[in-house]
Short mmCIF file of C-alpha atoms in Angstrom, two decimals:
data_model
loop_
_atom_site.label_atom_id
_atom_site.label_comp_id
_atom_site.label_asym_id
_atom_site.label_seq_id
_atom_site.Cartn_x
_atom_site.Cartn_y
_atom_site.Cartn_z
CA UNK A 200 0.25 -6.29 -22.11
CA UNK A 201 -1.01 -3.07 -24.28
CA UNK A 202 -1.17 0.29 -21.76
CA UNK A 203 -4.95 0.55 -21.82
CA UNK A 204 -4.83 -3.28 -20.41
CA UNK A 205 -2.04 -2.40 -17.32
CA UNK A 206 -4.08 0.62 -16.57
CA UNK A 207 -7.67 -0.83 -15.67
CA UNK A 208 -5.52 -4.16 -14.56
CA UNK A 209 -4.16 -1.69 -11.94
CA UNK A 210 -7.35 -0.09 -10.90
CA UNK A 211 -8.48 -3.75 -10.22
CA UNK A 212 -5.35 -4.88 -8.83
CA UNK A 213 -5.69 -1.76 -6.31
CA UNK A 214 -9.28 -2.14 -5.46
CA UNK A 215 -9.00 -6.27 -4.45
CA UNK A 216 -5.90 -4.97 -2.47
CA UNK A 217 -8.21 -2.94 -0.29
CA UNK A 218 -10.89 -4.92 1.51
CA UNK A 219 -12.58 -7.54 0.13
CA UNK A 220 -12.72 -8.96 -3.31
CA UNK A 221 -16.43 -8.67 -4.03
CA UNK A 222 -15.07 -5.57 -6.39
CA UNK A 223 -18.01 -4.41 -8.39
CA UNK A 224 -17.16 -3.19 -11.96
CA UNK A 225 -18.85 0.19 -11.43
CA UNK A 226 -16.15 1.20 -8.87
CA UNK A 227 -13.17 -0.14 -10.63
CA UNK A 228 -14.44 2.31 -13.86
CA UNK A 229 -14.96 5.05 -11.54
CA UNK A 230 -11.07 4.47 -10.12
CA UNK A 231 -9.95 4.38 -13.66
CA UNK A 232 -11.92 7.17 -14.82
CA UNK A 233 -10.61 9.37 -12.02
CA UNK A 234 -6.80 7.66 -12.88
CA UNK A 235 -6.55 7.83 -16.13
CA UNK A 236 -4.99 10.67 -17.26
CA UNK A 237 -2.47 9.76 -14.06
CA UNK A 238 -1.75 5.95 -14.80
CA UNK A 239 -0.93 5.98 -18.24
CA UNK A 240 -3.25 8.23 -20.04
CA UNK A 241 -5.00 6.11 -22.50
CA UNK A 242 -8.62 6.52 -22.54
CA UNK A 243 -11.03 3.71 -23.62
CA UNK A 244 -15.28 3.50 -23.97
CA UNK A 245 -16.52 2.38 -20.95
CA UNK A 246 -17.69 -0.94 -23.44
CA UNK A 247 -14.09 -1.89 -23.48
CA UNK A 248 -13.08 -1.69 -20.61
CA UNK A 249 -15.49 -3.52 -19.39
CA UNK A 250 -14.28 -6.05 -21.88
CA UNK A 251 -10.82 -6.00 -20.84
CA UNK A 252 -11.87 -5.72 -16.85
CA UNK A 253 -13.51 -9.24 -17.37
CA UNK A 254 -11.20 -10.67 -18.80
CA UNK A 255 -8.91 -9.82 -15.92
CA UNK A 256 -10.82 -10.51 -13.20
CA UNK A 257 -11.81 -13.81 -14.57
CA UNK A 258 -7.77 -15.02 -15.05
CA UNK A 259 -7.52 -13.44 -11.73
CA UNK A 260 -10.39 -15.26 -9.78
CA UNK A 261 -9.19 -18.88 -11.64
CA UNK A 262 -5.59 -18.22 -10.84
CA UNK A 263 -6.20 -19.41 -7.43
CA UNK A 264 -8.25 -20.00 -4.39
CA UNK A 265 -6.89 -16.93 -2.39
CA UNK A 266 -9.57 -14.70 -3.79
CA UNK A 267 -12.46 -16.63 -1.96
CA UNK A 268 -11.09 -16.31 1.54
CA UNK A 269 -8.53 -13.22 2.51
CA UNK A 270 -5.29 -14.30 4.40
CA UNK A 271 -5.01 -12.95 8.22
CA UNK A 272 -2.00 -13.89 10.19
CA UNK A 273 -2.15 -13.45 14.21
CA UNK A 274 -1.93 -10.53 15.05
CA UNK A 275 -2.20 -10.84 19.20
CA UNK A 276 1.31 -10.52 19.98
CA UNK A 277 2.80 -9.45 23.26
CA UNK A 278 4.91 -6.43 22.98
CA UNK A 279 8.51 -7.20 23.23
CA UNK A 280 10.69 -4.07 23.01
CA UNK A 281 13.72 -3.75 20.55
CA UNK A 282 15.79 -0.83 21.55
CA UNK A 283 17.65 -0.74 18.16
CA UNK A 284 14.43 -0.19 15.99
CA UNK A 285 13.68 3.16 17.90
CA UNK A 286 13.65 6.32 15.43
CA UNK A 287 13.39 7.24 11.96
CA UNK A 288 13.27 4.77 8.92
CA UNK A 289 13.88 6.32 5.55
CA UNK A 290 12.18 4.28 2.79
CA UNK A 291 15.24 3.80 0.01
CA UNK A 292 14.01 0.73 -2.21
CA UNK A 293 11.43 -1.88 -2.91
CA UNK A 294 12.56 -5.15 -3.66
CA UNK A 295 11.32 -8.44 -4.02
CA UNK A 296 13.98 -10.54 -1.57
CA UNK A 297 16.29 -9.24 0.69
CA UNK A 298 19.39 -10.47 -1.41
CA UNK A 299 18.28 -8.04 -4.29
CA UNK A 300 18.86 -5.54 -2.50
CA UNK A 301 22.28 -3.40 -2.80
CA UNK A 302 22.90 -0.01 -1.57
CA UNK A 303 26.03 -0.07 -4.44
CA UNK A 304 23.77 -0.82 -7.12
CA UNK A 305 21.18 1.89 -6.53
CA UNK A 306 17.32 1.30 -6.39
CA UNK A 307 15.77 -1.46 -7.59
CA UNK A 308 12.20 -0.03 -7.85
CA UNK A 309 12.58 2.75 -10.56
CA UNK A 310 8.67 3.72 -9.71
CA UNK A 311 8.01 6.24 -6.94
CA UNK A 312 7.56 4.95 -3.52
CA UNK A 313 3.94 4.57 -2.11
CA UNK A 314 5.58 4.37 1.81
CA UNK A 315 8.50 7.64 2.21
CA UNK A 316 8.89 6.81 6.15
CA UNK A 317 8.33 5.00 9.36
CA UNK A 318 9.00 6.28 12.94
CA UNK A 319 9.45 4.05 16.15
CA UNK A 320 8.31 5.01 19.31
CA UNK A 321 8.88 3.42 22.20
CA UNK A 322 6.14 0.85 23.71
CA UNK A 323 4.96 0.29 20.01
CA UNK A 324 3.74 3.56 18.81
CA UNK A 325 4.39 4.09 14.95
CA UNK A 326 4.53 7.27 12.84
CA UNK A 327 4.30 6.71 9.07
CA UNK A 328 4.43 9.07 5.65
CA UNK A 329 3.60 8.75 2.18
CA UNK A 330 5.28 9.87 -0.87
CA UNK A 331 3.20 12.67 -1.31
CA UNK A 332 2.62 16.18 -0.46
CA UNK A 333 5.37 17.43 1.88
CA UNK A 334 5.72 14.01 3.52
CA UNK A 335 4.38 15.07 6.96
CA UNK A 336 4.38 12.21 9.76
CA UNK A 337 1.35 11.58 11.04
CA UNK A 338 0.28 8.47 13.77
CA UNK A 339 -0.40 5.23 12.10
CA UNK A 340 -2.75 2.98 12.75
CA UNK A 341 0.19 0.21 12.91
CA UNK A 342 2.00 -0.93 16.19
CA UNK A 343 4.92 -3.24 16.85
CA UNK A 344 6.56 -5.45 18.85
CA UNK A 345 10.16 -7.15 18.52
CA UNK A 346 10.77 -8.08 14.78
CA UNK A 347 6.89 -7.76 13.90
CA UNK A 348 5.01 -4.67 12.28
CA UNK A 349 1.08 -5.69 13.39
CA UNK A 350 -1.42 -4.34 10.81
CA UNK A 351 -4.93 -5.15 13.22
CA UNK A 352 -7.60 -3.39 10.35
CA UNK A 353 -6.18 -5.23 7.94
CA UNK A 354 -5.09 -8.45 9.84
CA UNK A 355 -1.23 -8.65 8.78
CA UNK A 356 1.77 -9.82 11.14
CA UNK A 357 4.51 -7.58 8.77
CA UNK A 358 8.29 -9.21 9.79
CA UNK A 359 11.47 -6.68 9.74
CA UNK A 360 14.78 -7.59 10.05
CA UNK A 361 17.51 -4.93 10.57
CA UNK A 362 21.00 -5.52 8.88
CA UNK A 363 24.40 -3.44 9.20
CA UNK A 364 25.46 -2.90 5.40
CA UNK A 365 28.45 -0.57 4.74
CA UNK A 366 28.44 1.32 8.15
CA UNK A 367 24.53 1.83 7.78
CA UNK A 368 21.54 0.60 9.56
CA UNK A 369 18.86 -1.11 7.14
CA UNK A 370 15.49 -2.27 7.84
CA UNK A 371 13.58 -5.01 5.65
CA UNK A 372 10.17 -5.03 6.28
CA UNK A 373 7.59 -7.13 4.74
CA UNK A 374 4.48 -5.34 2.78
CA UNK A 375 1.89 -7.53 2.85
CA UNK A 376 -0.15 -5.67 0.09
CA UNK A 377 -3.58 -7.76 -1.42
CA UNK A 378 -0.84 -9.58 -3.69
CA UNK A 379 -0.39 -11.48 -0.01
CA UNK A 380 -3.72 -11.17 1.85
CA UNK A 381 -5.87 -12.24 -1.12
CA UNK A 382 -3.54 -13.58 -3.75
CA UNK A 383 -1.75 -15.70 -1.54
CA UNK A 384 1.43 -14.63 -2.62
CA UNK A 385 4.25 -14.14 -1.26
CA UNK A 386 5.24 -10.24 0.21
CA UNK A 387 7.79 -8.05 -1.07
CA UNK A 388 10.16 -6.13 1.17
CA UNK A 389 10.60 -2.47 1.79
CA UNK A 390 13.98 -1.17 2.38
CA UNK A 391 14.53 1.78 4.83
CA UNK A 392 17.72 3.25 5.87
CA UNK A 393 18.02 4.65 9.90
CA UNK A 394 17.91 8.43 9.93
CA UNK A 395 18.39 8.73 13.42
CA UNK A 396 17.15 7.14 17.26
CA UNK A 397 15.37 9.25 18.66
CA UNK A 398 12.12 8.46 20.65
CA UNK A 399 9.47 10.51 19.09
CA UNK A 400 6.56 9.56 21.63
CA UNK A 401 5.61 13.67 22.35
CA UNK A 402 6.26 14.24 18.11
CA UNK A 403 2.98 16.12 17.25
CA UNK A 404 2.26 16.04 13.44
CA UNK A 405 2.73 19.51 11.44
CA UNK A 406 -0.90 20.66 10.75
CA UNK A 407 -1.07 23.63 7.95
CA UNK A 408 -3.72 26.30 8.84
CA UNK A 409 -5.19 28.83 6.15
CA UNK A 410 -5.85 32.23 7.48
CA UNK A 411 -9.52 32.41 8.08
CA UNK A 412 -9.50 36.04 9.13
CA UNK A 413 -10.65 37.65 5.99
CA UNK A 414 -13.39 40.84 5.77
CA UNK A 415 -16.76 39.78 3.80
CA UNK A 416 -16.51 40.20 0.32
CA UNK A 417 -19.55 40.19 -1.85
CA UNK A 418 -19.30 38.04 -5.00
CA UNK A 419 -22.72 38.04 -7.19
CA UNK A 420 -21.28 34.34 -8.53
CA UNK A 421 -21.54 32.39 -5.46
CA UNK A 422 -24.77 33.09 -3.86
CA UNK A 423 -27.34 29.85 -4.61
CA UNK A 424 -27.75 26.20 -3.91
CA UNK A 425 -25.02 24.19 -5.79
CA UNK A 426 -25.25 20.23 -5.87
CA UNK A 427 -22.72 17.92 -6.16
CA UNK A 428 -21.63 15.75 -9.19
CA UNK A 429 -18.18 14.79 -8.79
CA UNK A 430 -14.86 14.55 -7.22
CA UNK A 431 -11.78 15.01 -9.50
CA UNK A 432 -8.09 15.41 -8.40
CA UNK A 433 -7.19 18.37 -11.11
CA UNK A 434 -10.13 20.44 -12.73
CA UNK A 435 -8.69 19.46 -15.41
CA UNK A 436 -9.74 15.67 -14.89
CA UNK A 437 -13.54 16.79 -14.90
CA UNK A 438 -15.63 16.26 -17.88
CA UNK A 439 -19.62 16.90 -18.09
CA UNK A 440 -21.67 13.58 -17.95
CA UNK A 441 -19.07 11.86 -17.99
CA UNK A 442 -18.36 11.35 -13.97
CA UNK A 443 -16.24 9.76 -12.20
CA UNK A 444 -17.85 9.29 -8.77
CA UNK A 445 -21.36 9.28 -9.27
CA UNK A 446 -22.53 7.96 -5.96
CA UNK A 447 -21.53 7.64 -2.82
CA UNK A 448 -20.11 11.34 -2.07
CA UNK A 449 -20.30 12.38 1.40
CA UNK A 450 -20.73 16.51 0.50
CA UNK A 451 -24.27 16.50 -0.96
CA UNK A 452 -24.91 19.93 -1.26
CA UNK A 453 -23.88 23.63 -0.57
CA UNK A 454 -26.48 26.59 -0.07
CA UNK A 455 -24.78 30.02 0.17
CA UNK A 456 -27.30 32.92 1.26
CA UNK A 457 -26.31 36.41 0.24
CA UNK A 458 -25.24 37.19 3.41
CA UNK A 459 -22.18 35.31 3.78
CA UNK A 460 -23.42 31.79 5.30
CA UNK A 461 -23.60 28.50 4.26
CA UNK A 462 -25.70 25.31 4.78
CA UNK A 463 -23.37 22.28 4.34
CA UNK A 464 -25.67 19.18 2.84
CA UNK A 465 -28.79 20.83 4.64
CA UNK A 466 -27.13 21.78 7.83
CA UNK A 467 -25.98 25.75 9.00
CA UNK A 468 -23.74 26.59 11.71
CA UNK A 469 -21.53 29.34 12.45
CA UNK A 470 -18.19 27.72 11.75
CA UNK A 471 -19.36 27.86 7.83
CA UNK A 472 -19.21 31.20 5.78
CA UNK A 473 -17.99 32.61 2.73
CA UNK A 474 -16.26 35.67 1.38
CA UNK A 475 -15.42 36.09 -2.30
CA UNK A 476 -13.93 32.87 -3.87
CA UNK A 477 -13.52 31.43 -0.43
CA UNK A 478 -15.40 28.91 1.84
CA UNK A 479 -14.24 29.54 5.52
CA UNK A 480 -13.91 26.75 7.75
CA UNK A 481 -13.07 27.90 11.57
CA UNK A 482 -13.33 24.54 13.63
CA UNK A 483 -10.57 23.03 10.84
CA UNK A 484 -9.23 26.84 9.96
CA UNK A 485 -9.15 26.43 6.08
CA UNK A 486 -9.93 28.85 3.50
CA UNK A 487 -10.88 26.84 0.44
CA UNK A 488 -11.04 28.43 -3.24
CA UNK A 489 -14.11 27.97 -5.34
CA UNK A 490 -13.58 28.56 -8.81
CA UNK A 491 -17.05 29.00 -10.99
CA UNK A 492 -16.68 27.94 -14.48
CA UNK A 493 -19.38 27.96 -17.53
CA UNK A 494 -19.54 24.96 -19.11
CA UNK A 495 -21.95 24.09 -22.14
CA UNK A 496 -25.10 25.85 -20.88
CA UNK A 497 -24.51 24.69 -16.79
CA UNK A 498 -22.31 26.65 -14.06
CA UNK A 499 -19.77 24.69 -11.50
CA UNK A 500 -18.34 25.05 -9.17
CA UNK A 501 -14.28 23.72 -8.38
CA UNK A 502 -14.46 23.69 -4.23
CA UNK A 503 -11.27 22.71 -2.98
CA UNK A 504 -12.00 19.86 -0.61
CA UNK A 505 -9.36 20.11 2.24
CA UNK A 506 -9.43 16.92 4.88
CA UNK A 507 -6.27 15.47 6.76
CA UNK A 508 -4.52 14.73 3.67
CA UNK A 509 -3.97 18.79 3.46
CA UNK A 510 -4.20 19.68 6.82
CA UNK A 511 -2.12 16.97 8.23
CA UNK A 512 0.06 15.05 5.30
CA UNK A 513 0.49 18.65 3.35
CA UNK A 514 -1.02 17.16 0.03
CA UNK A 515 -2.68 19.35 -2.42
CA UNK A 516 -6.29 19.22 -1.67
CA UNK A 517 -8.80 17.68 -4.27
CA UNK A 518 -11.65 19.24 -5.30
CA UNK A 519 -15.49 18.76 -5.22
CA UNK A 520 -17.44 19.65 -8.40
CA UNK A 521 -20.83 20.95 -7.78
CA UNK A 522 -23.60 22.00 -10.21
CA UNK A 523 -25.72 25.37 -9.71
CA UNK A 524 -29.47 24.82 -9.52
CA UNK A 525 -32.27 27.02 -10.48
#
């Protein structure tokens, strides 16, 4: 399969992996628009893709009747404790059975690794990170009980099995991706290696707070209502008309006044304000950089857009591109 092909065939892989498969095309060539220059780099009309995305979602729908009714397992277990799972799980591989897998041999998975860690708590607490930013944990919505990792949003009844392989402690654990809710097929296996056992039931997650305590600094370039018209990763990935999340973005609007306040889609409140190149946040204590760039005959703004992914899982915040009006 040609690179343009594996890259929208991955957008659509991802989005039926999600929540349902009633995956319109308009989303899967907003994913890819936003991916691209991250999943392969080959850019394509918006024509052909739309070509190609048929043609995969059409082998894809015929290939089987998993698409037209997502798999749940039971997921109403009893807990059952399991003393030896307590502690930290270092994610190590990603294999497809549990006999390809051979800590002599190195990884089999030469991609990165979506899942970096799991924690165990005792009484079926979990603490999970991903493979980004500076791999914070942070509480997952998972639980578990003897043998079983129980997914409840998304219905899955994930087995682990814990093995003793050259004096270390590894942990297969089924990841029941879309390939296994929707697909029907059948799950791959994560491989973690034991860091330690300890119970980390009072663990609070490492949250990163900006100094907010700056004097107010007039900037001529940021007074005015600005409007929103996209949401890229890099500024880099932003190009005029040519959007990548059109609809359905929760900041609508920002309206900075002179003297240092802002209205956040409509709404003012003290916890808002602004000084220089910075939007203050004091109930979430973030400073985020807004960097004003001409472009053609329009001026945007590049506001860093800092949620629980920064604040929480240390990942470099993403940024909200918004249009100056009048």
């Amino acid at each position: 399969m040609d690179n343009f092909e594996n890259d929208i065939g991955r957008v659509i892989r991802d989005s039926l992996s999600r929540n349902t498969p009633e995956t319109g095309f308009n989303s899967v060539w907003e994913k890819y628009q936003k991916n691209k220059g991250h999943i392969g780099g080959i850019y394509m009309s918006k024509k052909v893709v739309s070509l190609v995305a048929a043609l995969i979602i059409v082998l894809s729908f015929t290939a089987g009747a998993a698409f037209s009714q997502m798999r749940a397992d039971k997921t109403d277990y009893s807990f059952v404790d399991d003393p030896g799972v307590i502690g930290r799980w270092l994610a190590v591989d990603f294999v497809q059975s549990i006999e390809d897998f051979s800590p002599d041999r190195g990884p089999s998975w030469e991609g990165k690794l979506y899942l970096n860690e799991y924690a165990f708590i005792n009484g079926g607490r979990m603490l999970v990170s991903i493979n980004e930013g500076n791999k914070n944990l942070v509480n997952s919505s998972e639980t578990w009980t003897k043998g079983i990792i129980i997914n409840q949003g998304e219905k899955t009844a994930s087995a682990y099995v814990i093995e003793e392989i050259g004096g270390a402690q590894y942990m297969f654990c089924e990841w029941k991706s879309g390939d296994y809710t929707i697909r029907g097929m059948k799950p791959c296996y994560y491989v973690l290696k034991k860091v330690d056992s300890e119970d980390y039931s009072t663990y609070e997650p490492t949250r990163i707070e900006d100094n907010i305590d700056y004097p107010f600094e007039y900037n001529p370039q940021m007074p005015g209502v600005w409007e929103s018209v996209d949401f890229v990763k890099t500024i880099e990935d932003f190009k005029p008309y040519e959007y990548a999340f059109p609809d359905r973005l929760y900041l609508n609007q920002l309206k900075i006044s002179e003297d240092g306040a802002v209205a956040v889609n409509g709404n003012s409140a003290a916890i808002w304000s602004w000084t220089g190149e910075l939007i203050l946040d004091k109930a979430n204590k973030t400073a985020s950089k807004c960097i004003i760039k001409e472009i053609g005959d329009d001026t945007y703004m590049f506001y860093e857009w800092k949620t629980g992914d920064y604040t929480l899982m240390g990942m470099d915040p993403q940024y909200y591109v918004l249009k100056k009006q009048g």
